[in-house]
mmCIF file of C-alpha atoms and ligand atoms in Angstrom:
data_model
loop_
_atom_site.group_PDB
_atom_site.id
_atom_site.type_symbol
_atom_site.label_atom_id
_atom_site.label_comp_id
_atom_site.label_asym_id
_atom_site.label_seq_id
_atom_site.Cartn_x
_atom_site.Cartn_y
_atom_site.Cartn_z
ATOM 1 C CA UNK A 1 203.036 180.230 80.778
ATOM 2 C CA UNK A 2 203.735 182.009 84.105
ATOM 3 C CA UNK A 3 207.025 183.811 84.462
ATOM 4 C CA UNK A 4 208.643 182.653 87.696
ATOM 5 C CA UNK A 5 212.056 183.729 86.379
ATOM 6 C CA UNK A 6 211.075 187.372 86.438
ATOM 7 C CA UNK A 7 212.829 189.433 89.100
ATOM 8 C CA UNK A 8 210.302 191.699 90.756
ATOM 9 C CA UNK A 9 211.628 194.577 92.801
ATOM 10 C CA UNK A 10 210.003 194.373 96.227
ATOM 11 C CA UNK A 11 211.540 197.535 97.620
ATOM 12 C CA UNK A 12 209.101 200.213 98.836
ATOM 13 C CA UNK A 13 206.429 197.610 99.555
ATOM 14 C CA UNK A 14 207.234 197.250 103.275
ATOM 15 C CA UNK A 15 208.136 193.624 102.618
ATOM 16 C CA UNK A 16 209.112 191.843 105.839
ATOM 17 C CA UNK A 17 211.684 189.777 103.963
ATOM 18 C CA UNK A 18 213.521 192.886 102.726
ATOM 19 C CA UNK A 19 212.782 195.596 105.194
ATOM 20 C CA UNK A 20 213.588 193.596 108.320
ATOM 21 C CA UNK A 21 217.019 192.578 107.058
ATOM 22 C CA UNK A 22 218.724 195.298 109.049
ATOM 23 C CA UNK A 23 216.882 194.317 112.222
ATOM 24 C CA UNK A 24 217.398 190.586 111.759
ATOM 25 C CA UNK A 25 220.875 190.384 110.224
ATOM 26 C CA UNK A 26 222.316 193.778 111.146
ATOM 27 C CA UNK A 27 222.671 194.748 107.472
ATOM 28 C CA UNK A 28 220.596 195.328 104.339
ATOM 29 C CA UNK A 29 223.403 194.109 102.153
ATOM 30 C CA UNK A 30 222.403 190.490 101.602
ATOM 31 C CA UNK A 31 220.186 188.364 99.378
ATOM 32 C CA UNK A 32 217.068 187.669 101.456
ATOM 33 C CA UNK A 33 216.151 183.981 101.306
ATOM 34 C CA UNK A 34 214.606 183.665 104.726
ATOM 35 C CA UNK A 35 210.961 184.571 105.628
ATOM 36 C CA UNK A 36 208.479 182.079 104.147
ATOM 37 C CA UNK A 37 206.889 184.028 101.360
ATOM 38 C CA UNK A 38 207.723 183.883 97.672
ATOM 39 C CA UNK A 39 209.339 186.391 95.331
ATOM 40 C CA UNK A 40 206.779 185.501 92.646
ATOM 41 C CA UNK A 41 203.715 187.424 91.519
ATOM 42 C CA UNK A 42 200.431 185.956 92.774
ATOM 43 C CA UNK A 43 198.259 184.210 90.142
ATOM 44 C CA UNK A 44 196.803 186.653 87.572
ATOM 45 C CA UNK A 45 193.292 185.614 88.667
ATOM 46 C CA UNK A 46 194.027 186.881 92.170
ATOM 47 C CA UNK A 47 195.585 190.114 90.933
ATOM 48 C CA UNK A 48 192.562 190.767 88.775
ATOM 49 C CA UNK A 49 190.008 190.027 91.484
ATOM 50 C CA UNK A 50 191.798 192.297 93.956
ATOM 51 C CA UNK A 51 192.104 195.082 91.386
ATOM 52 C CA UNK A 52 188.426 194.768 90.447
ATOM 53 C CA UNK A 53 187.308 194.993 94.040
ATOM 54 C CA UNK A 54 189.734 197.830 94.778
ATOM 55 C CA UNK A 55 188.274 199.729 91.836
ATOM 56 C CA UNK A 56 185.015 200.029 93.751
ATOM 57 C CA UNK A 57 185.874 202.785 96.122
ATOM 58 C CA UNK A 58 183.817 201.866 99.127
ATOM 59 C CA UNK A 59 185.650 199.536 101.497
ATOM 60 C CA UNK A 60 183.119 199.187 104.284
ATOM 61 C CA UNK A 61 182.239 196.259 106.569
ATOM 62 C CA UNK A 62 182.118 193.197 104.403
ATOM 63 C CA UNK A 63 180.761 189.708 104.924
ATOM 64 C CA UNK A 64 181.868 186.398 103.487
ATOM 65 C CA UNK A 65 179.125 184.660 101.587
ATOM 66 C CA UNK A 66 178.561 181.032 100.671
ATOM 67 C CA UNK A 67 181.105 181.349 97.861
ATOM 68 C CA UNK A 68 183.870 181.589 100.482
ATOM 69 C CA UNK A 69 183.156 178.225 102.086
ATOM 70 C CA UNK A 70 182.252 176.542 98.808
ATOM 71 C CA UNK A 71 185.631 177.586 97.351
ATOM 72 C CA UNK A 72 187.249 175.861 100.362
ATOM 73 C CA UNK A 73 185.072 172.749 100.099
ATOM 74 C CA UNK A 74 185.878 172.408 96.389
ATOM 75 C CA UNK A 75 189.576 173.030 96.940
ATOM 76 C CA UNK A 76 189.901 170.373 99.664
ATOM 77 C CA UNK A 77 188.198 167.895 97.355
ATOM 78 C CA UNK A 78 190.283 168.850 94.307
ATOM 79 C CA UNK A 79 193.653 169.126 96.005
ATOM 80 C CA UNK A 80 193.466 166.562 98.795
ATOM 81 C CA UNK A 81 190.608 164.291 97.835
ATOM 82 C CA UNK A 82 189.130 165.311 101.188
ATOM 83 C CA UNK A 83 185.372 165.650 101.399
ATOM 84 C CA UNK A 84 184.286 168.313 103.857
ATOM 85 C CA UNK A 85 181.099 170.269 104.401
ATOM 86 C CA UNK A 86 180.764 174.024 104.347
ATOM 87 C CA UNK A 87 179.386 174.090 107.885
ATOM 88 C CA UNK A 88 182.648 172.550 109.137
ATOM 89 C CA UNK A 89 184.549 175.677 108.079
ATOM 90 C CA UNK A 90 185.260 178.887 109.993
ATOM 91 C CA UNK A 91 187.274 181.854 108.777
ATOM 92 C CA UNK A 92 190.325 182.799 110.839
ATOM 93 C CA UNK A 93 192.548 185.860 110.597
ATOM 94 C CA UNK A 94 195.666 183.690 110.422
ATOM 95 C CA UNK A 95 196.832 180.188 111.208
ATOM 96 C CA UNK A 96 198.963 181.328 114.150
ATOM 97 C CA UNK A 97 196.109 183.370 115.691
ATOM 98 C CA UNK A 98 193.836 180.357 115.158
ATOM 99 C CA UNK A 99 196.314 178.154 117.014
ATOM 100 C CA UNK A 100 196.255 180.631 119.894
ATOM 101 C CA UNK A 101 192.423 180.618 119.988
ATOM 102 C CA UNK A 102 192.509 176.826 120.063
ATOM 103 C CA UNK A 103 195.088 176.632 122.831
ATOM 104 C CA UNK A 104 192.898 179.021 124.839
ATOM 105 C CA UNK A 105 189.722 177.108 124.008
ATOM 106 C CA UNK A 106 190.944 173.571 124.627
ATOM 107 C CA UNK A 107 193.406 173.797 127.500
ATOM 108 C CA UNK A 108 193.975 175.595 130.769
ATOM 109 C CA UNK A 109 197.048 177.301 132.129
ATOM 110 C CA UNK A 110 199.616 174.688 133.128
ATOM 111 C CA UNK A 111 198.291 172.037 130.738
ATOM 112 C CA UNK A 112 200.720 170.295 128.408
ATOM 113 C CA UNK A 113 200.966 170.796 124.639
ATOM 114 C CA UNK A 114 203.198 168.503 122.546
ATOM 115 C CA UNK A 115 205.196 169.721 119.545
ATOM 116 C CA UNK A 116 207.751 168.061 117.249
ATOM 117 C CA UNK A 117 210.958 170.052 117.321
ATOM 118 C CA UNK A 118 212.754 171.638 115.494
ATOM 119 C CA UNK A 119 209.676 173.512 114.364
ATOM 120 C CA UNK A 120 208.254 176.835 113.155
ATOM 121 C CA UNK A 121 209.074 179.238 116.039
ATOM 122 C CA UNK A 122 205.503 180.431 116.841
ATOM 123 C CA UNK A 123 204.711 176.842 117.887
ATOM 124 C CA UNK A 124 206.772 177.607 120.986
ATOM 125 C CA UNK A 125 205.327 181.051 121.675
ATOM 126 C CA UNK A 126 201.722 179.963 121.183
ATOM 127 C CA UNK A 127 202.263 177.561 124.103
ATOM 128 C CA UNK A 128 204.632 179.433 126.367
ATOM 129 C CA UNK A 129 203.075 182.901 126.034
ATOM 130 C CA UNK A 130 199.748 181.414 127.064
ATOM 131 C CA UNK A 131 201.263 179.749 130.118
ATOM 132 C CA UNK A 132 200.869 176.198 128.883
ATOM 133 C CA UNK A 133 203.523 173.545 129.417
ATOM 134 C CA UNK A 134 205.690 172.867 126.380
ATOM 135 C CA UNK A 135 206.276 169.156 125.784
ATOM 136 C CA UNK A 136 209.101 168.837 123.308
ATOM 137 C CA UNK A 137 209.038 165.750 121.178
ATOM 138 C CA UNK A 138 212.313 165.995 119.262
ATOM 139 C CA UNK A 139 212.151 164.553 115.781
ATOM 140 C CA UNK A 140 214.575 161.716 115.117
ATOM 141 C CA UNK A 141 217.040 162.462 112.335
ATOM 142 C CA UNK A 142 217.423 159.354 110.154
ATOM 143 C CA UNK A 143 220.045 160.448 107.628
ATOM 144 C CA UNK A 144 218.286 163.757 107.097
ATOM 145 C CA UNK A 145 214.792 162.271 106.947
ATOM 146 C CA UNK A 146 213.123 163.058 110.216
ATOM 147 C CA UNK A 147 210.727 160.729 112.020
ATOM 148 C CA UNK A 148 208.479 160.988 115.042
ATOM 149 C CA UNK A 149 209.511 159.359 118.318
ATOM 150 C CA UNK A 150 206.250 157.509 118.988
ATOM 151 C CA UNK A 151 207.452 155.973 122.239
ATOM 152 C CA UNK A 152 208.114 159.407 123.687
ATOM 153 C CA UNK A 153 204.850 160.664 122.210
ATOM 154 C CA UNK A 154 202.951 157.952 124.067
ATOM 155 C CA UNK A 155 204.724 158.851 127.311
ATOM 156 C CA UNK A 156 203.964 162.540 126.874
ATOM 157 C CA UNK A 157 200.358 161.994 125.801
ATOM 158 C CA UNK A 158 199.726 159.781 128.818
ATOM 159 C CA UNK A 159 200.620 162.527 131.302
ATOM 160 C CA UNK A 160 197.372 163.609 133.009
ATOM 161 C CA UNK A 161 197.763 167.307 132.111
ATOM 162 C CA UNK A 162 198.496 166.807 128.407
ATOM 163 C CA UNK A 163 195.610 168.237 126.409
ATOM 164 C CA UNK A 164 196.882 169.061 122.916
ATOM 165 C CA UNK A 165 199.192 167.696 120.256
ATOM 166 C CA UNK A 166 200.145 170.469 117.857
ATOM 167 C CA UNK A 167 201.063 168.748 114.619
ATOM 168 C CA UNK A 168 202.902 170.505 111.802
ATOM 169 C CA UNK A 169 201.894 168.676 108.624
ATOM 170 C CA UNK A 170 203.742 168.975 106.287
ATOM 171 C CA UNK A 171 206.528 169.882 108.630
ATOM 172 C CA UNK A 172 208.369 173.208 108.605
ATOM 173 C CA UNK A 173 211.393 173.187 108.561
ATOM 174 C CA UNK A 174 212.244 169.504 108.016
ATOM 175 C CA UNK A 175 210.059 169.111 104.930
ATOM 176 C CA UNK A 176 208.328 165.850 105.828
ATOM 177 C CA UNK A 177 204.943 164.865 104.439
ATOM 178 C CA UNK A 178 203.689 162.511 107.145
ATOM 179 C CA UNK A 179 202.460 159.213 105.767
ATOM 180 C CA UNK A 180 199.023 157.817 106.505
ATOM 181 C CA UNK A 181 200.665 155.165 108.707
ATOM 182 C CA UNK A 182 202.430 157.828 110.768
ATOM 183 C CA UNK A 183 199.226 159.836 111.100
ATOM 184 C CA UNK A 184 197.318 156.735 112.184
ATOM 185 C CA UNK A 185 199.888 156.113 114.924
ATOM 186 C CA UNK A 186 199.536 159.714 116.103
ATOM 187 C CA UNK A 187 195.785 159.324 116.109
ATOM 188 C CA UNK A 188 195.845 156.063 118.065
ATOM 189 C CA UNK A 189 198.056 157.550 120.770
ATOM 190 C CA UNK A 190 196.143 160.837 121.021
ATOM 191 C CA UNK A 191 192.703 159.212 120.999
ATOM 192 C CA UNK A 192 193.751 156.697 123.657
ATOM 193 C CA UNK A 193 194.904 159.473 125.989
ATOM 194 C CA UNK A 194 192.208 161.996 125.177
ATOM 195 C CA UNK A 195 194.610 164.474 123.595
ATOM 196 C CA UNK A 196 193.171 166.806 120.964
ATOM 197 C CA UNK A 197 195.066 167.070 117.657
ATOM 198 C CA UNK A 198 195.531 170.531 116.176
ATOM 199 C CA UNK A 199 196.787 169.952 112.643
ATOM 200 C CA UNK A 200 198.550 172.945 111.099
ATOM 201 C CA UNK A 201 198.342 172.068 107.403
ATOM 202 C CA UNK A 202 199.247 175.469 105.967
ATOM 203 C CA UNK A 203 201.919 173.899 103.721
ATOM 204 C CA UNK A 204 199.679 171.087 102.495
ATOM 205 C CA UNK A 205 199.208 172.385 98.949
ATOM 206 C CA UNK A 206 202.962 172.440 98.441
ATOM 207 C CA UNK A 207 203.700 168.716 98.444
ATOM 208 C CA UNK A 208 206.519 168.061 95.961
ATOM 209 C CA UNK A 209 208.092 165.282 93.925
ATOM 210 C CA UNK A 210 204.986 163.126 93.759
ATOM 211 C CA UNK A 211 204.358 163.109 97.510
ATOM 212 C CA UNK A 212 200.715 163.464 98.498
ATOM 213 C CA UNK A 213 199.625 165.323 101.607
ATOM 214 C CA UNK A 214 197.167 163.365 103.745
ATOM 215 C CA UNK A 215 194.876 165.632 105.808
ATOM 216 C CA UNK A 216 194.947 164.319 109.369
ATOM 217 C CA UNK A 217 191.158 164.562 109.552
ATOM 218 C CA UNK A 218 190.801 162.395 106.450
ATOM 219 C CA UNK A 219 192.470 159.261 107.844
ATOM 220 C CA UNK A 220 189.321 158.005 109.556
ATOM 221 C CA UNK A 221 186.117 159.218 111.150
ATOM 222 C CA UNK A 222 187.363 158.994 114.713
ATOM 223 C CA UNK A 223 190.429 161.104 113.875
ATOM 224 C CA UNK A 224 188.197 163.686 112.190
ATOM 225 C CA UNK A 225 186.153 163.966 115.392
ATOM 226 C CA UNK A 226 189.276 164.529 117.494
ATOM 227 C CA UNK A 227 190.931 167.193 115.402
ATOM 228 C CA UNK A 228 190.856 170.740 114.124
ATOM 229 C CA UNK A 229 192.647 171.446 110.840
ATOM 230 C CA UNK A 230 194.254 174.794 110.070
ATOM 231 C CA UNK A 231 194.662 175.720 106.437
ATOM 232 C CA UNK A 232 195.148 178.723 104.173
ATOM 233 C CA UNK A 233 195.871 179.713 100.589
ATOM 234 C CA UNK A 234 198.526 182.141 101.842
ATOM 235 C CA UNK A 235 201.661 180.017 101.379
ATOM 236 C CA UNK A 236 200.307 178.300 98.284
ATOM 237 C CA UNK A 237 199.542 181.439 96.290
ATOM 238 C CA UNK A 238 201.834 183.986 97.966
ATOM 239 C CA UNK A 239 199.010 186.013 99.482
ATOM 240 C CA UNK A 240 200.035 186.014 103.151
ATOM 241 C CA UNK A 241 199.532 189.779 103.341
ATOM 242 C CA UNK A 242 195.772 189.265 103.125
ATOM 243 C CA UNK A 243 195.355 187.380 106.435
ATOM 244 C CA UNK A 244 193.230 184.724 104.913
ATOM 245 C CA UNK A 245 193.021 181.376 106.600
ATOM 246 C CA UNK A 246 190.434 179.047 108.020
ATOM 247 C CA UNK A 247 189.814 176.120 110.293
ATOM 248 C CA UNK A 248 187.955 172.915 109.495
ATOM 249 C CA UNK A 249 186.300 170.767 112.140
ATOM 250 C CA UNK A 250 183.889 167.919 111.497
ATOM 251 C CA UNK A 251 183.140 167.861 115.208
ATOM 252 C CA UNK A 252 180.586 170.610 115.736
ATOM 253 C CA UNK A 253 181.296 170.843 119.462
ATOM 254 C CA UNK A 254 184.961 171.597 118.753
ATOM 255 C CA UNK A 255 184.049 174.110 116.068
ATOM 256 C CA UNK A 256 181.621 175.897 118.409
ATOM 257 C CA UNK A 257 184.242 176.134 121.138
ATOM 258 C CA UNK A 258 186.756 177.453 118.636
ATOM 259 C CA UNK A 259 184.266 180.043 117.364
ATOM 260 C CA UNK A 260 183.358 181.106 120.885
ATOM 261 C CA UNK A 261 186.986 181.972 121.642
ATOM 262 C CA UNK A 262 187.584 183.750 118.344
ATOM 263 C CA UNK A 263 184.380 185.742 118.840
ATOM 264 C CA UNK A 264 185.191 186.494 122.473
ATOM 265 C CA UNK A 265 188.416 188.082 121.261
ATOM 266 C CA UNK A 266 186.447 189.932 118.541
ATOM 267 C CA UNK A 267 188.639 188.615 115.761
ATOM 268 C CA UNK A 268 186.060 187.010 113.502
ATOM 269 C CA UNK A 269 185.476 189.899 111.084
ATOM 270 C CA UNK A 270 188.549 189.564 108.893
ATOM 271 C CA UNK A 271 189.042 192.091 106.160
ATOM 272 C CA UNK A 272 187.484 192.790 102.842
ATOM 273 C CA UNK A 273 190.263 191.457 100.655
ATOM 274 C CA UNK A 274 190.726 188.164 102.493
ATOM 275 C CA UNK A 275 187.572 186.675 100.983
ATOM 276 C CA UNK A 276 188.373 188.039 97.526
ATOM 277 C CA UNK A 277 191.908 186.653 97.679
ATOM 278 C CA UNK A 278 190.898 183.210 98.915
ATOM 279 C CA UNK A 279 188.053 182.623 96.463
ATOM 280 C CA UNK A 280 189.961 183.890 93.436
ATOM 281 C CA UNK A 281 193.040 181.816 94.334
ATOM 282 C CA UNK A 282 191.168 178.579 94.952
ATOM 283 C CA UNK A 283 188.814 178.992 92.013
ATOM 284 C CA UNK A 284 191.335 180.304 89.496
ATOM 285 C CA UNK A 285 194.824 179.305 90.635
ATOM 286 C CA UNK A 286 195.011 175.602 89.777
ATOM 287 C CA UNK A 287 197.195 175.889 86.661
ATOM 288 C CA UNK A 288 199.418 178.451 88.312
ATOM 289 C CA UNK A 289 200.032 176.086 91.227
ATOM 290 C CA UNK A 290 200.916 173.205 88.914
ATOM 291 C CA UNK A 291 203.572 175.361 87.233
ATOM 292 C CA UNK A 292 204.787 176.777 90.528
ATOM 293 C CA UNK A 293 205.255 173.258 91.902
ATOM 294 C CA UNK A 294 207.474 172.206 89.041
ATOM 295 C CA UNK A 295 209.437 175.472 89.249
ATOM 296 C CA UNK A 296 210.109 174.850 92.953
ATOM 297 C CA UNK A 297 211.109 171.248 92.273
ATOM 298 C CA UNK A 298 213.475 172.432 89.596
ATOM 299 C CA UNK A 299 215.076 174.940 91.987
ATOM 300 C CA UNK A 300 215.534 172.234 94.600
ATOM 301 C CA UNK A 301 217.088 169.826 92.089
ATOM 302 C CA UNK A 302 219.388 172.600 90.930
ATOM 303 C CA UNK A 303 220.516 173.254 94.508
ATOM 304 C CA UNK A 304 221.090 169.548 95.031
ATOM 305 C CA UNK A 305 223.325 169.316 91.952
ATOM 306 C CA UNK A 306 225.112 172.557 92.748
ATOM 307 C CA UNK A 307 225.961 171.515 96.288
ATOM 308 C CA UNK A 308 227.181 168.105 95.175
ATOM 309 C CA UNK A 309 229.510 169.758 92.732
ATOM 310 C CA UNK A 310 230.705 172.799 94.658
ATOM 311 C CA UNK A 311 229.926 172.345 98.346
ATOM 312 C CA UNK A 312 229.617 168.639 98.956
ATOM 313 C CA UNK A 313 229.985 169.081 102.710
ATOM 314 C CA UNK A 314 226.633 170.930 102.875
ATOM 315 C CA UNK A 315 223.742 168.489 102.707
ATOM 316 C CA UNK A 316 219.964 168.425 102.889
ATOM 317 C CA UNK A 317 217.088 166.002 102.699
ATOM 318 C CA UNK A 318 215.085 166.688 99.565
ATOM 319 C CA UNK A 319 211.880 168.180 101.014
ATOM 320 C CA UNK A 320 208.692 166.224 100.424
ATOM 321 C CA UNK A 321 206.810 169.520 100.729
ATOM 322 C CA UNK A 322 207.324 173.267 101.279
ATOM 323 C CA UNK A 323 209.700 175.630 99.503
ATOM 324 C CA UNK A 324 212.046 175.550 102.480
ATOM 325 C CA UNK A 325 215.187 173.483 102.741
ATOM 326 C CA UNK A 326 216.966 172.568 105.907
ATOM 327 C CA UNK A 327 220.640 172.883 105.119
ATOM 328 C CA UNK A 328 223.047 170.893 107.239
ATOM 329 C CA UNK A 329 226.405 172.633 107.738
ATOM 330 C CA UNK A 330 227.638 170.386 110.528
ATOM 331 C CA UNK A 331 230.646 169.223 108.526
ATOM 332 C CA UNK A 332 231.981 172.771 108.589
ATOM 333 C CA UNK A 333 232.545 172.371 112.335
ATOM 334 C CA UNK A 334 231.646 175.979 113.007
ATOM 335 C CA UNK A 335 229.721 177.268 115.990
ATOM 336 C CA UNK A 336 226.263 178.609 115.124
ATOM 337 C CA UNK A 337 227.589 182.089 115.751
ATOM 338 C CA UNK A 338 230.443 181.596 113.301
ATOM 339 C CA UNK A 339 228.136 180.039 110.742
ATOM 340 C CA UNK A 340 225.733 182.980 110.932
ATOM 341 C CA UNK A 341 228.547 185.472 110.728
ATOM 342 C CA UNK A 342 229.980 183.711 107.693
ATOM 343 C CA UNK A 343 226.633 183.699 105.887
ATOM 344 C CA UNK A 344 225.797 187.322 106.672
ATOM 345 C CA UNK A 345 229.172 189.034 106.407
ATOM 346 C CA UNK A 346 231.188 186.874 104.027
ATOM 347 C CA UNK A 347 228.594 185.280 101.740
ATOM 348 C CA UNK A 348 225.985 188.054 102.107
ATOM 349 C CA UNK A 349 223.069 185.663 102.024
ATOM 350 C CA UNK A 350 220.164 185.937 104.485
ATOM 351 C CA UNK A 351 219.009 182.515 105.722
ATOM 352 C CA UNK A 352 217.021 181.593 108.819
ATOM 353 C CA UNK A 353 219.083 180.572 111.837
ATOM 354 C CA UNK A 354 218.501 176.852 112.472
ATOM 355 C CA UNK A 355 218.437 177.380 116.225
ATOM 356 C CA UNK A 356 215.413 179.682 115.943
ATOM 357 C CA UNK A 357 213.484 176.422 115.331
ATOM 358 C CA UNK A 358 214.933 174.780 118.451
ATOM 359 C CA UNK A 359 218.267 173.592 119.787
ATOM 360 C CA UNK A 360 218.142 170.714 117.302
ATOM 361 C CA UNK A 361 218.830 173.370 114.652
ATOM 362 C CA UNK A 362 222.451 173.851 115.754
ATOM 363 C CA UNK A 363 224.547 173.507 112.581
ATOM 364 C CA UNK A 364 221.583 174.233 110.277
ATOM 365 C CA UNK A 365 220.276 177.182 108.309
ATOM 366 C CA UNK A 366 216.933 177.271 106.458
ATOM 367 C CA UNK A 367 216.885 178.362 102.835
ATOM 368 C CA UNK A 368 213.753 179.603 101.088
ATOM 369 C CA UNK A 369 213.905 178.431 97.458
ATOM 370 C CA UNK A 370 210.835 180.373 96.266
ATOM 371 C CA UNK A 371 212.812 182.899 94.252
ATOM 372 C CA UNK A 372 213.822 183.122 90.598
ATOM 373 C CA UNK A 373 216.477 180.513 89.820
ATOM 374 C CA UNK A 374 218.981 183.246 88.909
ATOM 375 C CA UNK A 375 218.701 184.656 92.459
ATOM 376 C CA UNK A 376 219.189 181.236 94.043
ATOM 377 C CA UNK A 377 222.163 180.630 91.795
ATOM 378 C CA UNK A 378 223.744 183.943 92.725
ATOM 379 C CA UNK A 379 223.284 183.249 96.438
ATOM 380 C CA UNK A 380 224.911 179.820 96.116
ATOM 381 C CA UNK A 381 227.798 181.250 94.116
ATOM 382 C CA UNK A 382 228.360 183.870 96.800
ATOM 383 C CA UNK A 383 228.523 181.115 99.416
ATOM 384 C CA UNK A 384 231.047 179.127 97.366
ATOM 385 C CA UNK A 385 233.135 182.231 96.717
ATOM 386 C CA UNK A 386 233.174 183.177 100.413
ATOM 387 C CA UNK A 387 234.175 179.645 101.362
ATOM 388 C CA UNK A 388 237.273 179.603 99.105
HETATM 389 C C1 LIG B 1 203.740 175.829 109.970
HETATM 390 C C2 LIG B 1 203.283 177.245 109.778
HETATM 391 N N1 LIG B 1 202.118 177.647 110.348
HETATM 392 C C3 LIG B 1 201.665 178.919 110.200
HETATM 393 C C4 LIG B 1 202.376 179.850 109.474
HETATM 394 C C5 LIG B 1 201.865 181.260 109.344
HETATM 395 O O1 LIG B 1 200.497 181.300 109.331
HETATM 396 P P1 LIG B 1 199.712 182.693 109.350
HETATM 397 O O2 LIG B 1 200.531 183.677 108.589
HETATM 398 O O3 LIG B 1 198.412 182.355 108.682
HETATM 399 O O4 LIG B 1 199.523 183.041 110.791
HETATM 400 C C6 LIG B 1 203.588 179.472 108.866
HETATM 401 C C7 LIG B 1 204.392 180.449 108.114
HETATM 402 O O5 LIG B 1 205.515 180.237 107.770
HETATM 403 C C8 LIG B 1 204.040 178.141 109.026
HETATM 404 O O6 LIG B 1 205.182 177.716 108.470
#
């Protein structure tokens, strides 16, 4: 019913993915499969709601009414079987800004924050740029499926200055959906050592291949009281340009402290279209998301088959969530510099540099599969051709 095969020209829209090619790769002449947004039109319900509101020509200060939080409450129930209350929810201008507010609210300069690397690059900057101590908990690669080093986590959590564990769930870029058992282990360790869990669940609606995302705060009551969850419809419905995300905290003390920091920085207003985009996506986008999910799965299965046939020395773990795949080029025995040069200059395909997620990313590039299949196919063919 929805046409994900359609190629939509994104030029002249100031799209990061296109217009920063020159800055990022040194050339515009490549297929951009990097930044994590999609080359698909947002759900028609969202387009319509935005157009309707835009047709009223006064764009003054705007509030978010009850319908904003009730759309979130209903969505969490529908999508994750997670029962929350509307007074647990606070708007935020973005997940990354919300992580910054939380780091400021719940730790002091010099305190430790744990992250599982390789990981989404702002996880580093959120910590380091706010003068907190970065505690790297490298994920353990078990034949492409990454796992958490719980022994190291316990050691790091037990350090007296460790205040926060910043969890990426599902994980970008390694594509893991953490199981309830894994989340329970995280909870036990963090609760024992009084470490607050910040759960970035922005990719939670994009669990694939029958995997089910488990919200960290849903595993038990104690975990819910020791956690803030960060969510958004932005990845799910391709509406990142609207700055529309939110935090959920069952623990009112945590929520109040979060709000105090966001308000202190005067960033609680948001903008007019964020509420329109979120409510229309959550209320009207269910069918669209079901079709999107199977389109993404199909793209991933295609890539899997294609690589087996034409580039069997490039491998990846089939992601349990996200439209991002973590391609392993280690068998090519190239330096990261050579690998990047090959991809940019020879293959003319724009992928994210694995090392931008951490040193563990040496030998990897991240591919965004949220494009029409014909574009993905062309990019893969260019890689094969360049490799001949
Ligand atoms: C794990 C993770 N968190 C946050 C973001 C971005 O969030 P926002 O645009 O709401 O700041 C991304 C985008 O790729 C992400 O992968």
